[in-house]
Amino acid sequence: MFHQFRQRVTGWFSQPAPDALYDRQLVWLAFALMITGLVMVTSASFPISSRLTDQPFHFMFRHAIFLVLALGTSSIVLQVPTEKWFRYSTYLLALSIFLLVVVLAVGKSVNGASRWIPLGLFNLQPAEVAKLSLFIFMSSYLVRKQDEVRQSFFGGFIKPIMVFTTFAILLLGQPDLGTVVVMLVTLFGMLFIAGAKLSQFIALLVAGVGAVIALILVEPYRVRRVTSFLDPWEDPFGSGYQLTQSLMAFGRGNLMGQGLGNSVQKLEYLPEAHTDFVFAVLAEELGFIGVLFVLMLVFALVIKALYIGKRAFEKKQLFGGYLSFAIGIWFAFQTLVNVGAAAGMVPTKGLTLPLISYGGSSLIIMSVAVSILLRIDHECRLLPDIDEPTPQEAPPEKDKKKAKDEKE
């Protein structure tokens, strides 16, 4: 019996692993970010959770429930073929517009922004659903109208801008400029990849930047955010308070950090420590090493998304290719804004750190996005290489020999 057991163990180590039908590295990257998020949300929310609920682990339990919901939803979405997303992208877009209208009518208002629909267990944020649905719709549109996008200005270029404008108007009514900017940047990237004319692309870029500047100037609170970002120490106890406290957290972190749980800024000096500014607490407790580790995880996930998109294009799966690139750009830009706001590099915006920040809607939608990436990669692995003939296309050996004899 021992001899058989030893043979099995030896064979297990000596035989190569079978080819996987999914990207295991992408799964581990997502899990690593989720676990990091759970640990940091637990640490950052401890003081405010104790004050609000007399239960120090209140937000930790809620975030753990969100994780379970996210994993359960992702496991279901993983079974959905990408062809279904392509076919029903218009219906998903209509559902997102409906939810954005509902949130304006009966949404829950927090800090002057009406962005959430109460659902009992958690508050649904339609803006998160809108981001993913817009990217799915745009991916299907670029497949269906690829020639128009490259040749016609109105037919292929203005139509998606009109769809985006509808989303932007509804989102600005909440108000939520951050989501609008994320959508706009991702849309730019998708149109550029689709081969839109450079002149049209530059014109759209100038118009988009001009619109964002105008939207900032018409709202006094947005102007204060920009001015406080330029010099937060001018008013450290007013408009620059949140940013100065975040910078203090970064300064205290040094190389190795103060140690997990030893943040001072999370003791209700830094507002939104477990949501928008969880990265500042991470920098204070884990230092430069922790910051570098998390950024490398996100960067690796983005690279994986772009690689899956490239592979999908090589296998002629255009919808999967566009959607993979959209998810990669989305994750990269939202991380850039969140980390940049915490570090004082860009004005503060209410955008979560992908798969890390506290928030049920964001965590579930981004987990769904990762599962869609896994599905795209899985379907590409099942397809033969374009350059190689399929088993049905490969001529039988007898036919090849007969053709050779006839030639001689």
mmCIF file of C-alpha atoms in Angstrom:
data_model
loop_
_atom_site.group_PDB
_atom_site.id
_atom_site.type_symbol
_atom_site.label_atom_id
_atom_site.label_comp_id
_atom_site.label_asym_id
_atom_site.label_seq_id
_atom_site.Cartn_x
_atom_site.Cartn_y
_atom_site.Cartn_z
ATOM 1 C CA MET A 1 0.000 0.000 0.000
ATOM 2 C CA PHE A 2 2.803 2.402 0.867
ATOM 3 C CA HIS A 3 4.518 1.549 -2.436
ATOM 4 C CA GLN A 4 1.345 2.402 -4.387
ATOM 5 C CA PHE A 5 0.923 5.642 -2.476
ATOM 6 C CA ARG A 6 4.547 6.598 -3.240
ATOM 7 C CA GLN A 7 4.038 5.846 -6.943
ATOM 8 C CA ARG A 8 0.948 8.040 -7.047
ATOM 9 C CA VAL A 9 2.739 10.920 -5.329
ATOM 10 C CA THR A 10 5.775 10.546 -7.593
ATOM 11 C CA GLY A 11 3.567 10.423 -10.672
ATOM 12 C CA TRP A 12 1.635 13.483 -9.508
ATOM 13 C CA PHE A 13 4.842 15.522 -9.293
ATOM 14 C CA SER A 14 6.476 14.104 -12.422
ATOM 15 C CA GLN A 15 3.549 14.372 -14.850
ATOM 16 C CA PRO A 16 2.849 17.787 -16.382
ATOM 17 C CA ALA A 17 -0.380 19.505 -15.409
ATOM 18 C CA PRO A 18 -3.173 19.322 -17.988
ATOM 19 C CA ASP A 19 -3.928 22.440 -19.987
ATOM 20 C CA ALA A 20 -6.338 24.631 -18.038
ATOM 21 C CA LEU A 21 -9.521 25.849 -19.721
ATOM 22 C CA TYR A 22 -9.422 29.156 -17.859
ATOM 23 C CA ASP A 23 -6.839 31.700 -16.733
ATOM 24 C CA ARG A 24 -5.900 30.569 -13.232
ATOM 25 C CA GLN A 25 -3.578 33.532 -12.731
ATOM 26 C CA LEU A 26 -6.489 35.939 -13.264
ATOM 27 C CA VAL A 27 -8.493 34.071 -10.626
ATOM 28 C CA TRP A 28 -5.678 34.297 -8.074
ATOM 29 C CA LEU A 29 -5.124 37.992 -8.812
ATOM 30 C CA ALA A 30 -8.809 38.729 -8.208
ATOM 31 C CA PHE A 31 -8.826 36.657 -5.006
ATOM 32 C CA ALA A 32 -5.691 38.433 -3.752
ATOM 33 C CA LEU A 33 -7.287 41.847 -4.290
ATOM 34 C CA MET A 34 -10.518 40.730 -2.602
ATOM 35 C CA ILE A 35 -8.706 39.360 0.446
ATOM 36 C CA THR A 36 -6.578 42.514 0.663
ATOM 37 C CA GLY A 37 -9.762 44.560 0.495
ATOM 38 C CA LEU A 38 -11.426 42.580 3.279
ATOM 39 C CA VAL A 39 -8.387 42.992 5.552
ATOM 40 C CA MET A 40 -8.032 46.728 4.869
ATOM 41 C CA VAL A 41 -11.756 47.479 5.169
ATOM 42 C CA THR A 42 -11.761 45.661 8.525
ATOM 43 C CA SER A 43 -8.822 47.739 9.744
ATOM 44 C CA ALA A 44 -9.976 51.080 8.323
ATOM 45 C CA SER A 45 -13.612 50.781 9.456
ATOM 46 C CA PHE A 46 -12.926 49.717 13.039
ATOM 47 C CA PRO A 47 -13.277 53.201 14.661
ATOM 48 C CA ILE A 48 -16.288 54.459 12.692
ATOM 49 C CA SER A 49 -18.008 51.097 13.018
ATOM 50 C CA SER A 50 -17.581 51.216 16.806
ATOM 51 C CA ARG A 51 -19.028 54.728 16.967
ATOM 52 C CA LEU A 52 -22.003 54.180 14.680
ATOM 53 C CA THR A 53 -23.075 50.665 15.654
ATOM 54 C CA ASP A 54 -21.219 49.749 18.881
ATOM 55 C CA GLN A 55 -20.015 46.752 16.889
ATOM 56 C CA PRO A 56 -16.370 47.116 15.785
ATOM 57 C CA PHE A 57 -16.723 44.508 13.014
ATOM 58 C CA HIS A 58 -20.016 45.736 11.559
ATOM 59 C CA PHE A 59 -18.547 46.904 8.238
ATOM 60 C CA MET A 60 -16.292 43.856 8.075
ATOM 61 C CA PHE A 61 -19.312 41.528 8.276
ATOM 62 C CA ARG A 62 -21.153 43.538 5.634
ATOM 63 C CA HIS A 63 -18.127 43.523 3.344
ATOM 64 C CA ALA A 64 -17.782 39.752 3.834
ATOM 65 C CA ILE A 65 -21.445 39.336 2.829
ATOM 66 C CA PHE A 66 -20.778 41.471 -0.254
ATOM 67 C CA LEU A 67 -17.858 39.204 -1.099
ATOM 68 C CA VAL A 68 -20.051 36.105 -0.855
ATOM 69 C CA LEU A 69 -22.694 37.761 -3.044
ATOM 70 C CA ALA A 70 -20.018 38.844 -5.525
ATOM 71 C CA LEU A 71 -18.548 35.332 -5.768
ATOM 72 C CA GLY A 72 -21.995 33.762 -6.085
ATOM 73 C CA THR A 73 -23.034 36.193 -8.816
ATOM 74 C CA SER A 74 -19.725 35.707 -10.617
ATOM 75 C CA SER A 75 -20.112 31.921 -10.593
ATOM 76 C CA ILE A 76 -23.497 32.317 -12.321
ATOM 77 C CA VAL A 77 -22.245 34.892 -14.822
ATOM 78 C CA LEU A 78 -19.327 32.603 -15.653
ATOM 79 C CA GLN A 79 -21.811 30.142 -17.175
ATOM 80 C CA VAL A 80 -23.255 32.740 -19.569
ATOM 81 C CA PRO A 81 -21.775 32.549 -23.096
ATOM 82 C CA THR A 82 -20.430 35.822 -24.461
ATOM 83 C CA GLU A 83 -22.846 35.459 -27.372
ATOM 84 C CA LYS A 84 -25.695 36.087 -24.896
ATOM 85 C CA TRP A 85 -24.124 39.369 -23.761
ATOM 86 C CA PHE A 86 -23.748 40.348 -27.412
ATOM 87 C CA ARG A 87 -27.369 39.514 -28.248
ATOM 88 C CA TYR A 88 -28.976 41.170 -25.234
ATOM 89 C CA SER A 89 -26.662 44.184 -24.878
ATOM 90 C CA THR A 90 -29.402 46.607 -25.943
ATOM 91 C CA TYR A 91 -31.794 45.296 -23.283
ATOM 92 C CA LEU A 92 -29.084 45.616 -20.651
ATOM 93 C CA LEU A 93 -28.492 49.202 -21.769
ATOM 94 C CA ALA A 94 -32.218 49.977 -21.455
ATOM 95 C CA LEU A 95 -32.289 48.431 -17.970
ATOM 96 C CA SER A 96 -29.389 50.648 -16.886
ATOM 97 C CA ILE A 97 -31.119 53.777 -18.181
ATOM 98 C CA PHE A 98 -34.285 52.756 -16.321
ATOM 99 C CA LEU A 99 -32.338 52.303 -13.069
ATOM 100 C CA LEU A 100 -30.673 55.703 -13.494
ATOM 101 C CA VAL A 101 -34.112 57.294 -13.899
ATOM 102 C CA VAL A 102 -35.428 55.437 -10.832
ATOM 103 C CA VAL A 103 -32.536 56.567 -8.645
ATOM 104 C CA LEU A 104 -33.259 60.193 -9.533
ATOM 105 C CA ALA A 105 -36.893 59.713 -8.523
ATOM 106 C CA VAL A 106 -36.692 57.593 -5.356
ATOM 107 C CA GLY A 107 -32.972 57.229 -4.683
ATOM 108 C CA LYS A 108 -31.375 57.463 -1.262
ATOM 109 C CA SER A 109 -29.441 60.687 -0.743
ATOM 110 C CA VAL A 110 -26.077 60.610 1.074
ATOM 111 C CA ASN A 111 -23.922 63.759 1.473
ATOM 112 C CA GLY A 112 -26.061 65.608 -1.051
ATOM 113 C CA ALA A 113 -25.782 62.920 -3.772
ATOM 114 C CA SER A 114 -28.720 60.695 -4.753
ATOM 115 C CA ARG A 115 -26.908 57.622 -6.097
ATOM 116 C CA TRP A 116 -28.376 54.605 -4.317
ATOM 117 C CA ILE A 117 -31.566 52.528 -4.496
ATOM 118 C CA PRO A 118 -32.298 50.860 -1.113
ATOM 119 C CA LEU A 119 -32.717 47.084 -1.467
ATOM 120 C CA GLY A 120 -32.674 46.072 2.199
ATOM 121 C CA LEU A 121 -29.460 44.060 2.372
ATOM 122 C CA PHE A 122 -27.487 46.708 0.523
ATOM 123 C CA ASN A 123 -27.981 49.865 -1.525
ATOM 124 C CA LEU A 124 -27.772 49.353 -5.276
ATOM 125 C CA GLN A 125 -25.726 51.993 -7.102
ATOM 126 C CA PRO A 126 -27.042 52.083 -10.705
ATOM 127 C CA ALA A 127 -23.942 53.975 -11.876
ATOM 128 C CA GLU A 128 -21.886 50.798 -11.415
ATOM 129 C CA VAL A 129 -24.365 48.782 -13.492
ATOM 130 C CA ALA A 130 -24.385 51.568 -16.092
ATOM 131 C CA LYS A 131 -20.619 51.390 -16.576
ATOM 132 C CA LEU A 132 -20.561 47.685 -17.360
ATOM 133 C CA SER A 133 -23.719 47.817 -19.497
ATOM 134 C CA LEU A 134 -22.352 50.710 -21.568
ATOM 135 C CA PHE A 135 -19.106 48.840 -22.233
ATOM 136 C CA ILE A 136 -21.005 45.678 -23.223
ATOM 137 C CA PHE A 137 -23.281 47.647 -25.545
ATOM 138 C CA MET A 138 -20.364 49.552 -27.094
ATOM 139 C CA SER A 139 -18.487 46.286 -27.691
ATOM 140 C CA SER A 140 -21.466 44.840 -29.565
ATOM 141 C CA TYR A 141 -21.968 48.117 -31.456
ATOM 142 C CA LEU A 142 -18.358 48.215 -32.610
ATOM 143 C CA VAL A 143 -18.690 44.673 -33.932
ATOM 144 C CA ARG A 144 -21.933 45.380 -35.764
ATOM 145 C CA LYS A 145 -20.915 48.805 -37.123
ATOM 146 C CA GLN A 146 -17.153 48.438 -37.433
ATOM 147 C CA ASP A 147 -16.987 49.722 -41.003
ATOM 148 C CA GLU A 148 -19.206 52.708 -40.197
ATOM 149 C CA VAL A 149 -17.032 53.652 -37.218
ATOM 150 C CA ARG A 150 -13.962 53.716 -39.447
ATOM 151 C CA GLN A 151 -15.553 55.520 -42.398
ATOM 152 C CA SER A 152 -18.693 57.444 -41.464
ATOM 153 C CA PHE A 153 -18.643 60.291 -38.933
ATOM 154 C CA PHE A 154 -22.348 60.371 -38.066
ATOM 155 C CA GLY A 155 -23.351 56.775 -38.671
ATOM 156 C CA GLY A 156 -20.591 55.144 -36.700
ATOM 157 C CA PHE A 157 -19.107 57.828 -34.479
ATOM 158 C CA ILE A 158 -21.885 60.132 -33.292
ATOM 159 C CA LYS A 159 -24.389 57.393 -32.408
ATOM 160 C CA PRO A 160 -22.305 55.964 -29.514
ATOM 161 C CA ILE A 161 -21.644 59.516 -28.330
ATOM 162 C CA MET A 162 -25.397 60.086 -28.204
ATOM 163 C CA VAL A 163 -25.793 56.983 -26.033
ATOM 164 C CA PHE A 164 -23.007 58.185 -23.761
ATOM 165 C CA THR A 165 -24.597 61.660 -23.566
ATOM 166 C CA THR A 166 -27.842 60.080 -22.321
ATOM 167 C CA PHE A 167 -25.927 58.337 -19.543
ATOM 168 C CA ALA A 168 -23.969 61.500 -18.748
ATOM 169 C CA ILE A 169 -27.126 63.631 -18.330
ATOM 170 C CA LEU A 170 -28.692 61.094 -15.967
ATOM 171 C CA LEU A 171 -25.466 60.658 -13.974
ATOM 172 C CA LEU A 172 -24.863 64.387 -13.640
ATOM 173 C CA GLY A 173 -28.339 64.698 -12.178
ATOM 174 C CA GLN A 174 -27.244 62.619 -9.154
ATOM 175 C CA PRO A 175 -24.537 64.259 -9.408
ATOM 176 C CA ASP A 176 -21.722 61.825 -10.310
ATOM 177 C CA LEU A 177 -19.056 63.401 -12.505
ATOM 178 C CA GLY A 178 -16.476 60.731 -11.632
ATOM 179 C CA THR A 179 -18.441 57.926 -13.305
ATOM 180 C CA VAL A 180 -19.007 60.121 -16.364
ATOM 181 C CA VAL A 181 -15.254 60.685 -16.713
ATOM 182 C CA VAL A 182 -14.532 56.941 -16.360
ATOM 183 C CA MET A 183 -17.083 56.167 -19.055
ATOM 184 C CA LEU A 184 -15.709 58.874 -21.338
ATOM 185 C CA VAL A 185 -12.083 57.732 -21.054
ATOM 186 C CA THR A 186 -13.014 54.080 -21.623
ATOM 187 C CA LEU A 187 -15.176 55.055 -24.595
ATOM 188 C CA PHE A 188 -12.223 56.980 -26.076
ATOM 189 C CA GLY A 189 -10.057 53.889 -25.734
ATOM 190 C CA MET A 190 -12.631 51.607 -27.363
ATOM 191 C CA LEU A 191 -13.159 53.931 -30.342
ATOM 192 C CA PHE A 192 -9.406 54.278 -30.783
ATOM 193 C CA ILE A 193 -8.958 50.478 -30.787
ATOM 194 C CA ALA A 194 -11.857 50.140 -33.235
ATOM 195 C CA GLY A 195 -9.961 52.281 -35.740
ATOM 196 C CA ALA A 196 -11.849 55.588 -35.594
ATOM 197 C CA LYS A 197 -10.308 58.324 -37.717
ATOM 198 C CA LEU A 198 -7.650 60.289 -35.876
ATOM 199 C CA SER A 199 -9.227 63.647 -36.726
ATOM 200 C CA GLN A 200 -12.572 62.519 -35.305
ATOM 201 C CA PHE A 201 -10.873 61.063 -32.268
ATOM 202 C CA ILE A 202 -8.985 64.313 -31.552
ATOM 203 C CA ALA A 203 -12.149 66.360 -32.069
ATOM 204 C CA LEU A 204 -14.021 64.149 -29.604
ATOM 205 C CA LEU A 205 -11.148 64.322 -27.144
ATOM 206 C CA VAL A 206 -11.091 68.131 -27.229
ATOM 207 C CA ALA A 207 -14.883 68.277 -26.892
ATOM 208 C CA GLY A 208 -14.826 65.845 -23.976
ATOM 209 C CA VAL A 209 -12.101 67.694 -22.077
ATOM 210 C CA GLY A 210 -13.883 70.987 -22.708
ATOM 211 C CA ALA A 211 -17.155 69.561 -21.403
ATOM 212 C CA VAL A 212 -15.503 68.246 -18.226
ATOM 213 C CA ILE A 213 -13.878 71.642 -17.579
ATOM 214 C CA ALA A 214 -17.229 73.374 -18.119
ATOM 215 C CA LEU A 215 -18.969 70.983 -15.724
ATOM 216 C CA ILE A 216 -16.337 71.745 -13.091
ATOM 217 C CA LEU A 217 -16.685 75.501 -13.508
ATOM 218 C CA VAL A 218 -20.494 75.568 -13.240
ATOM 219 C CA GLU A 219 -20.504 73.920 -9.791
ATOM 220 C CA PRO A 220 -18.806 75.818 -6.939
ATOM 221 C CA TYR A 221 -18.096 72.644 -4.925
ATOM 222 C CA ARG A 222 -16.197 71.158 -7.868
ATOM 223 C CA VAL A 223 -14.152 74.334 -8.214
ATOM 224 C CA ARG A 224 -13.294 74.099 -4.499
ATOM 225 C CA ARG A 225 -12.153 70.516 -5.010
ATOM 226 C CA VAL A 226 -9.795 71.577 -7.789
ATOM 227 C CA THR A 227 -8.388 74.549 -5.872
ATOM 228 C CA SER A 228 -7.949 72.484 -2.696
ATOM 229 C CA PHE A 229 -6.180 69.818 -4.759
ATOM 230 C CA LEU A 230 -3.727 72.416 -6.109
ATOM 231 C CA ASP A 231 -2.871 73.676 -2.609
ATOM 232 C CA PRO A 232 -4.600 71.689 0.163
ATOM 233 C CA TRP A 233 -2.479 73.306 2.892
ATOM 234 C CA GLU A 234 -3.989 76.718 2.151
ATOM 235 C CA ASP A 235 -7.152 75.619 3.976
ATOM 236 C CA PRO A 236 -6.161 72.451 5.889
ATOM 237 C CA PHE A 237 -9.243 72.531 8.156
ATOM 238 C CA GLY A 238 -11.708 73.405 5.403
ATOM 239 C CA SER A 239 -11.761 72.460 1.722
ATOM 240 C CA GLY A 240 -8.329 70.804 1.951
ATOM 241 C CA TYR A 241 -9.027 68.807 5.119
ATOM 242 C CA GLN A 242 -9.593 65.381 3.564
ATOM 243 C CA LEU A 243 -6.576 65.584 1.275
ATOM 244 C CA THR A 244 -4.214 66.855 3.992
ATOM 245 C CA GLN A 245 -5.247 64.008 6.298
ATOM 246 C CA SER A 246 -4.686 61.545 3.462
ATOM 247 C CA LEU A 247 -1.227 62.979 2.770
ATOM 248 C CA MET A 248 -0.388 62.657 6.465
ATOM 249 C CA ALA A 249 -1.293 58.960 6.237
ATOM 250 C CA PHE A 250 1.067 58.525 3.281
ATOM 251 C CA GLY A 251 3.806 60.405 5.141
ATOM 252 C CA ARG A 252 3.515 58.223 8.233
ATOM 253 C CA GLY A 253 3.690 55.039 6.147
ATOM 254 C CA ASN A 254 7.365 55.380 5.147
ATOM 255 C CA LEU A 255 8.881 52.197 3.703
ATOM 256 C CA MET A 256 7.428 49.421 5.870
ATOM 257 C CA GLY A 257 4.410 51.184 7.375
ATOM 258 C CA GLN A 258 3.176 51.481 10.944
ATOM 259 C CA GLY A 259 1.899 47.915 11.005
ATOM 260 C CA LEU A 260 -1.521 46.452 10.250
ATOM 261 C CA GLY A 261 -4.138 48.066 12.494
ATOM 262 C CA ASN A 262 -1.845 50.845 13.720
ATOM 263 C CA SER A 263 -3.162 53.695 11.561
ATOM 264 C CA VAL A 264 -3.792 56.972 13.365
ATOM 265 C CA GLN A 265 -5.608 58.721 10.516
ATOM 266 C CA LYS A 266 -8.384 56.129 10.489
ATOM 267 C CA LEU A 267 -9.328 57.229 14.034
ATOM 268 C CA GLU A 268 -11.906 59.496 12.363
ATOM 269 C CA TYR A 269 -9.343 62.064 11.308
ATOM 270 C CA LEU A 270 -9.615 60.895 7.693
ATOM 271 C CA PRO A 271 -13.197 60.927 6.344
ATOM 272 C CA GLU A 272 -14.360 57.951 4.250
ATOM 273 C CA ALA A 273 -11.367 55.926 5.449
ATOM 274 C CA HIS A 274 -12.909 52.553 4.526
ATOM 275 C CA THR A 275 -14.406 53.592 1.171
ATOM 276 C CA ASP A 276 -12.846 56.217 -1.100
ATOM 277 C CA PHE A 277 -9.653 56.651 0.971
ATOM 278 C CA VAL A 278 -8.933 53.071 2.015
ATOM 279 C CA PHE A 279 -5.711 53.288 -0.008
ATOM 280 C CA ALA A 280 -4.413 56.024 2.311
ATOM 281 C CA VAL A 281 -4.940 53.764 5.333
ATOM 282 C CA LEU A 282 -3.212 50.949 3.449
ATOM 283 C CA ALA A 283 -0.253 53.250 2.750
ATOM 284 C CA GLU A 284 -0.010 54.248 6.416
ATOM 285 C CA GLU A 285 -0.205 50.714 7.795
ATOM 286 C CA LEU A 286 1.711 48.770 5.136
ATOM 287 C CA GLY A 287 3.989 51.508 3.803
ATOM 288 C CA PHE A 288 5.579 51.740 0.376
ATOM 289 C CA ILE A 289 5.943 47.944 0.214
ATOM 290 C CA GLY A 290 2.192 47.447 0.669
ATOM 291 C CA VAL A 291 1.349 50.190 -1.829
ATOM 292 C CA LEU A 292 3.680 48.657 -4.403
ATOM 293 C CA PHE A 293 2.238 45.179 -3.827
ATOM 294 C CA VAL A 294 -1.381 46.295 -4.353
ATOM 295 C CA LEU A 295 -0.530 48.380 -7.414
ATOM 296 C CA MET A 296 1.343 45.427 -8.916
ATOM 297 C CA LEU A 297 -1.724 43.214 -8.363
ATOM 298 C CA VAL A 298 -4.014 45.694 -10.116
ATOM 299 C CA PHE A 299 -1.466 46.269 -12.878
ATOM 300 C CA ALA A 300 -1.157 42.509 -13.438
ATOM 301 C CA LEU A 301 -4.950 42.163 -13.610
ATOM 302 C CA VAL A 302 -5.141 44.969 -16.190
ATOM 303 C CA ILE A 303 -2.358 43.363 -18.254
ATOM 304 C CA LYS A 304 -4.272 40.067 -18.110
ATOM 305 C CA ALA A 305 -7.410 41.807 -19.414
ATOM 306 C CA LEU A 306 -5.489 43.366 -22.299
ATOM 307 C CA TYR A 307 -3.812 40.043 -23.099
ATOM 308 C CA ILE A 308 -7.183 38.271 -23.150
ATOM 309 C CA GLY A 309 -8.493 40.983 -25.458
ATOM 310 C CA LYS A 310 -5.510 40.582 -27.795
ATOM 311 C CA ARG A 311 -5.984 36.821 -27.860
ATOM 312 C CA ALA A 312 -9.699 37.237 -28.592
ATOM 313 C CA PHE A 313 -8.900 39.456 -31.567
ATOM 314 C CA GLU A 314 -6.438 36.842 -32.821
ATOM 315 C CA LYS A 315 -9.193 34.218 -32.623
ATOM 316 C CA LYS A 316 -11.567 36.584 -34.480
ATOM 317 C CA GLN A 317 -13.738 37.006 -31.370
ATOM 318 C CA LEU A 318 -14.217 40.751 -31.852
ATOM 319 C CA PHE A 319 -16.901 41.253 -29.204
ATOM 320 C CA GLY A 320 -14.781 39.554 -26.543
ATOM 321 C CA GLY A 321 -11.738 41.532 -27.657
ATOM 322 C CA TYR A 322 -13.426 44.932 -27.389
ATOM 323 C CA LEU A 323 -15.041 44.079 -24.054
ATOM 324 C CA SER A 324 -11.767 42.784 -22.564
ATOM 325 C CA PHE A 325 -9.958 45.966 -23.548
ATOM 326 C CA ALA A 326 -12.823 48.050 -22.137
ATOM 327 C CA ILE A 327 -12.641 46.252 -18.772
ATOM 328 C CA GLY A 328 -8.864 46.668 -18.690
ATOM 329 C CA ILE A 329 -9.062 50.412 -19.410
ATOM 330 C CA TRP A 330 -11.880 50.791 -16.880
ATOM 331 C CA PHE A 331 -9.958 49.085 -14.057
ATOM 332 C CA ALA A 332 -6.743 50.937 -14.874
ATOM 333 C CA PHE A 333 -8.263 54.414 -15.045
ATOM 334 C CA GLN A 334 -10.453 53.979 -11.960
ATOM 335 C CA THR A 335 -7.423 52.784 -9.989
ATOM 336 C CA LEU A 336 -5.445 55.765 -11.272
ATOM 337 C CA VAL A 337 -8.143 58.199 -10.112
ATOM 338 C CA ASN A 338 -8.626 56.571 -6.696
ATOM 339 C CA VAL A 339 -4.918 56.292 -5.911
ATOM 340 C CA GLY A 340 -4.208 59.697 -7.445
ATOM 341 C CA ALA A 341 -6.900 61.351 -5.324
ATOM 342 C CA ALA A 342 -5.570 59.755 -2.127
ATOM 343 C CA ALA A 343 -1.993 60.788 -2.988
ATOM 344 C CA GLY A 344 -2.925 64.321 -4.056
ATOM 345 C CA MET A 345 -2.135 63.833 -7.747
ATOM 346 C CA VAL A 346 -5.695 64.416 -9.036
ATOM 347 C CA PRO A 347 -8.769 66.132 -7.535
ATOM 348 C CA THR A 348 -10.750 63.983 -5.119
ATOM 349 C CA LYS A 349 -13.519 61.926 -6.721
ATOM 350 C CA GLY A 350 -15.862 59.356 -5.244
ATOM 351 C CA LEU A 351 -14.517 56.346 -7.145
ATOM 352 C CA THR A 352 -13.774 53.041 -5.460
ATOM 353 C CA LEU A 353 -10.536 51.073 -5.659
ATOM 354 C CA PRO A 354 -11.367 47.985 -7.768
ATOM 355 C CA LEU A 355 -12.149 44.869 -5.677
ATOM 356 C CA ILE A 356 -10.765 46.525 -2.522
ATOM 357 C CA SER A 357 -12.925 49.459 -1.352
ATOM 358 C CA TYR A 358 -16.051 48.938 0.734
ATOM 359 C CA GLY A 359 -19.239 48.945 -1.317
ATOM 360 C CA GLY A 360 -21.558 46.168 -2.431
ATOM 361 C CA SER A 361 -22.472 47.458 -5.894
ATOM 362 C CA SER A 362 -18.893 48.181 -6.920
ATOM 363 C CA LEU A 363 -17.570 44.878 -5.602
ATOM 364 C CA ILE A 364 -20.291 42.793 -7.257
ATOM 365 C CA ILE A 365 -20.127 44.547 -10.644
ATOM 366 C CA MET A 366 -16.333 44.415 -10.816
ATOM 367 C CA SER A 367 -16.373 40.742 -9.831
ATOM 368 C CA VAL A 368 -18.857 40.153 -12.651
ATOM 369 C CA ALA A 369 -16.474 41.971 -15.015
ATOM 370 C CA VAL A 370 -13.658 39.607 -13.977
ATOM 371 C CA SER A 371 -15.891 36.570 -14.523
ATOM 372 C CA ILE A 372 -16.735 37.864 -18.024
ATOM 373 C CA LEU A 373 -13.000 38.082 -18.708
ATOM 374 C CA LEU A 374 -12.629 34.474 -17.569
ATOM 375 C CA ARG A 375 -15.482 33.427 -19.851
ATOM 376 C CA ILE A 376 -13.934 35.216 -22.849
ATOM 377 C CA ASP A 377 -10.588 33.545 -22.158
ATOM 378 C CA HIS A 378 -12.285 30.146 -21.723
ATOM 379 C CA GLU A 379 -14.076 30.386 -25.064
ATOM 380 C CA CYS A 380 -10.866 31.470 -26.808
ATOM 381 C CA ARG A 381 -9.023 28.439 -25.407
ATOM 382 C CA LEU A 382 -11.660 26.138 -26.883
ATOM 383 C CA LEU A 383 -11.187 27.598 -30.364
ATOM 384 C CA PRO A 384 -8.431 26.343 -32.697
ATOM 385 C CA ASP A 385 -5.719 28.715 -33.862
ATOM 386 C CA ILE A 386 -6.723 30.577 -37.003
ATOM 387 C CA ASP A 387 -3.535 29.637 -38.862
ATOM 388 C CA GLU A 388 -3.942 25.927 -38.152
ATOM 389 C CA PRO A 389 -6.589 23.850 -39.957
ATOM 390 C CA THR A 390 -9.292 22.359 -37.793
ATOM 391 C CA PRO A 391 -9.622 18.543 -37.637
ATOM 392 C CA GLN A 392 -12.532 18.798 -40.104
ATOM 393 C CA GLU A 393 -10.471 20.932 -42.490
ATOM 394 C CA ALA A 394 -7.297 18.833 -42.369
ATOM 395 C CA PRO A 395 -7.091 16.476 -45.384
ATOM 396 C CA PRO A 396 -6.897 12.750 -44.557
ATOM 397 C CA GLU A 397 -3.533 11.053 -44.950
ATOM 398 C CA LYS A 398 -4.825 8.838 -47.806
ATOM 399 C CA ASP A 399 -6.014 11.850 -49.785
ATOM 400 C CA LYS A 400 -2.664 13.574 -49.357
ATOM 401 C CA LYS A 401 -0.803 10.426 -50.524
ATOM 402 C CA LYS A 402 -3.140 10.010 -53.527
ATOM 403 C CA ALA A 403 -2.640 13.623 -54.563
ATOM 404 C CA LYS A 404 1.123 13.168 -54.304
ATOM 405 C CA ASP A 405 1.039 10.019 -56.534
ATOM 406 C CA GLU A 406 -1.094 11.795 -59.162
ATOM 407 C CA LYS A 407 1.338 14.711 -59.219
ATOM 408 C CA GLU A 408 4.267 12.350 -59.837
#
